[in-house]
XYZ file of C-alpha atoms in Angstrom:
256
model
C 0.000 0.000 0.000
C 1.287 3.515 -0.820
C 2.936 5.541 1.918
C 2.576 9.363 1.747
C 5.846 11.230 1.275
C 5.463 13.084 4.562
C 5.581 9.817 6.540
C 9.144 9.008 7.621
C 8.564 6.403 10.328
C 10.197 8.606 12.930
C 6.739 9.557 14.183
C 6.359 6.332 16.173
C 6.916 6.156 19.936
C 10.404 5.563 21.271
C 9.400 2.212 22.798
C 8.144 0.944 19.442
C 11.266 2.230 17.715
C 13.385 0.254 20.167
C 11.390 -2.902 19.425
C 12.022 -2.454 15.723
C 15.776 -2.271 16.255
C 15.819 -6.059 16.183
C 15.021 -5.840 12.452
C 17.315 -4.912 9.562
C 17.348 -1.126 9.138
C 15.429 -0.941 5.842
C 12.822 -3.416 7.052
C 12.440 -1.541 10.343
C 11.824 1.690 8.417
C 9.142 0.049 6.256
C 7.396 -1.423 9.285
C 7.568 1.909 11.129
C 5.949 3.746 8.218
C 3.094 1.254 8.079
C 2.567 1.547 11.832
C 2.418 5.330 11.471
C -0.299 4.915 8.849
C -2.266 2.615 11.147
C -2.194 5.236 13.901
C -3.028 8.035 11.457
C -6.058 6.327 9.899
C -7.557 4.166 12.634
C -10.185 6.698 13.732
C -11.243 8.177 10.386
C -10.509 5.294 8.023
C -10.490 1.985 9.953
C -10.426 -0.098 6.769
C -7.365 1.741 5.523
C -5.660 1.320 8.898
C -6.456 -2.387 8.765
C -4.816 -2.672 5.357
C -1.581 -1.064 6.580
C -1.623 -3.247 9.702
C -1.712 -6.357 7.527
C 1.338 -5.123 5.624
C 3.219 -4.507 8.893
C 2.140 -7.921 10.138
C 3.452 -9.604 7.005
C 6.782 -7.833 7.420
C 7.327 -8.312 11.156
C 4.878 -10.664 12.840
C 7.328 -11.387 15.676
C 7.322 -7.793 16.927
C 4.859 -7.237 19.776
C 4.057 -3.644 18.749
C 3.069 -4.886 15.306
C 0.758 -7.542 16.740
C -0.791 -4.939 19.040
C -1.340 -2.483 16.185
C -2.892 -5.254 14.097
C -5.164 -6.052 17.017
C -6.402 -2.483 17.353
C -6.937 -2.182 13.604
C -9.000 -5.379 13.589
C -10.884 -4.184 16.677
C -11.730 -0.889 14.948
C -13.236 -2.928 12.096
C -15.250 -5.100 14.507
C -13.180 -8.164 13.624
C -13.208 -9.201 17.263
C -11.946 -12.765 16.882
C -8.950 -11.607 14.879
C -8.317 -8.719 17.279
C -8.393 -11.042 20.277
C -5.891 -13.397 18.666
C -3.491 -10.515 17.961
C -3.840 -9.091 21.476
C -3.156 -12.507 22.988
C -0.049 -12.834 20.824
C 1.189 -9.392 21.907
C 0.558 -10.242 25.544
C 2.531 -13.486 25.262
C 5.453 -11.563 23.790
C 5.499 -8.778 26.377
C 4.133 -10.472 29.486
C 2.181 -7.305 30.363
C -1.522 -7.012 31.216
C -2.145 -3.649 29.547
C -4.370 -5.192 26.876
C -6.574 -7.074 29.344
C -9.560 -4.653 29.162
C -9.688 -4.519 25.366
C -9.326 -8.309 25.242
C -12.352 -8.545 27.538
C -14.252 -6.155 25.268
C -13.452 -8.427 22.329
C -15.192 -11.210 24.249
C -18.228 -8.934 24.445
C -18.004 -8.321 20.719
C -17.978 -12.072 20.154
C -21.208 -12.386 22.145
C -19.557 -13.759 25.286
C -20.303 -11.175 28.026
C -19.961 -13.861 30.708
C -16.348 -14.377 29.666
C -15.758 -10.620 29.853
C -17.106 -10.614 33.415
C -14.825 -13.514 34.328
C -11.892 -11.463 33.072
C -13.090 -8.454 35.091
C -12.708 -10.548 38.231
C -9.341 -12.053 37.322
C -6.082 -11.313 39.215
C -4.712 -9.531 36.144
C -7.017 -6.576 36.850
C -5.106 -5.753 40.043
C -1.945 -5.359 37.960
C -3.504 -2.682 35.757
C -2.803 1.004 36.299
C -5.682 3.302 37.246
C -6.645 4.006 33.639
C -6.706 0.281 32.898
C -8.852 -0.457 35.937
C -11.371 2.203 34.912
C -11.430 0.765 31.394
C -12.048 -2.686 32.851
C -14.942 -1.295 34.886
C -16.464 0.181 31.721
C -16.168 -3.156 29.942
C -17.713 -5.019 32.886
C -20.637 -2.578 32.990
C -21.113 -3.066 29.249
C -21.159 -6.832 29.748
C -23.833 -6.454 32.425
C -25.927 -4.427 30.006
C -25.399 -7.055 27.302
C -26.976 -9.519 29.711
C -29.893 -7.214 30.491
C -28.646 -6.469 34.009
C -29.098 -2.686 34.053
C -29.076 -2.242 37.815
C -25.888 -4.292 38.082
C -24.313 -2.161 35.334
C -25.117 0.997 37.282
C -23.634 -0.418 40.474
C -20.521 -1.553 38.589
C -19.842 2.003 37.463
C -20.263 3.486 40.937
C -16.702 3.986 42.131
C -14.336 6.534 43.702
C -13.257 7.526 40.186
C -16.871 8.349 39.280
C -17.429 10.354 42.457
C -14.152 12.273 42.174
C -14.236 15.917 41.102
C -10.779 15.499 39.560
C -10.854 15.350 35.762
C -8.741 12.563 34.298
C -8.505 11.262 30.710
C -11.155 8.653 31.491
C -13.550 10.886 33.464
C -15.821 11.949 30.591
C -16.287 8.393 29.316
C -16.957 7.044 32.805
C -19.572 9.718 33.547
C -21.110 9.230 30.102
C -21.429 5.468 30.571
C -23.045 6.017 33.973
C -25.502 8.568 32.551
C -26.375 6.251 29.665
C -27.010 3.338 32.023
C -29.228 5.514 34.230
C -31.221 6.638 31.209
C -31.650 3.042 30.026
C -33.016 2.231 33.488
C -35.564 5.034 33.225
C -33.832 7.339 35.714
C -33.948 10.381 33.447
C -33.380 13.129 36.040
C -30.204 11.475 37.302
C -29.109 10.712 33.759
C -29.404 14.380 32.822
C -27.254 15.329 35.809
C -24.495 12.914 34.810
C -24.593 13.829 31.125
C -24.029 17.425 32.267
C -21.068 16.281 34.363
C -19.722 14.357 31.378
C -19.907 17.535 29.282
C -17.884 19.390 31.909
C -15.124 16.765 31.733
C -15.189 16.196 27.966
C -12.551 18.697 26.935
C -11.619 17.018 23.676
C -15.078 15.978 22.469
C -14.526 12.256 22.965
C -18.247 11.679 23.646
C -21.527 13.078 22.339
C -22.605 13.995 25.870
C -23.564 17.543 24.846
C -25.922 16.191 22.162
C -27.465 13.722 24.600
C -27.965 16.472 27.147
C -29.604 18.738 24.592
C -31.840 15.872 23.524
C -33.024 15.387 27.111
C -33.695 19.123 27.328
C -35.813 18.966 24.178
C -33.416 20.962 22.023
C -33.489 20.098 18.322
C -30.573 20.861 16.024
C -31.363 21.819 12.442
C -28.891 21.236 9.647
C -28.878 24.630 7.914
C -27.069 23.199 4.888
C -29.733 20.537 4.380
C -32.444 23.179 4.638
C -30.725 25.277 1.972
C -30.491 22.227 -0.281
C -34.205 21.527 0.190
C -35.055 25.152 -0.600
C -32.976 24.945 -3.779
C -34.744 21.747 -4.805
C -38.168 23.246 -4.077
C -37.262 26.304 -6.159
C -36.109 24.113 -9.032
C -39.326 22.075 -8.889
C -41.373 25.270 -8.984
C -39.504 26.509 -12.049
C -39.998 23.174 -13.808
C -43.710 23.278 -13.064
C -43.954 26.814 -14.380
C -42.183 25.800 -17.600
C -44.360 22.713 -18.002
C -41.235 20.562 -18.270
C -40.970 16.983 -16.976
C -38.300 14.285 -16.699
C -40.093 11.984 -19.166
C -38.358 11.406 -22.483
C -40.212 12.295 -25.726
C -40.290 8.659 -26.725
C -42.225 7.496 -23.660
C -45.585 8.037 -25.327
C -44.575 6.488 -28.655
C -44.179 2.871 -27.521
C -46.351 0.311 -29.309
């Protein structure tokens, strides 16, 4: 797959660069460029990111960072079985538990929420950093909802991190998930309160909490561009009617 000229491979993290040092220089550079493309495209063009991840995987399947990148690219394309296999491979290579939450979420994606809950109670969770533990809590709550256990999902999300006034990278998503669970349980007043709190913490727009809050408040957003398009179409239709013109071809009435 083509690599844009502005991609040098130097954009990757230092840790990944060190992993690639085990490869011949030219090969390491090619792998690095493909990993950069995975990171660049994974949010806006998951299919493209997946394609570059497969190239990197073909070039260096024994590098943990490559297996991890391939896992995230597959995950972004909802290829949960493939993603889980890649994450397991990366974990075997590194011995770390960092991927435990996303592996559990893959189990959810495969329709196995019970397995995700088993993983949420495993010893590996205690080895996660705070961000990882919060992510695991989000996955566990999602698994409870998959199983129709709304009250249990709400309780799962109730934690010191949720109650804290400190804003961390995970705060907006945690508050959003809690608000969404409350709303699903019919607790609209509380849900509105927590969507508002999610908005306060969502500094980079990682959730649509502001839209959900507006929706609860009965605010409707109108797409001005769409309205203009409709007005143009209505004007064109009026002109056609005035001219007596139609879309039918002259031959339509001449068929035997």
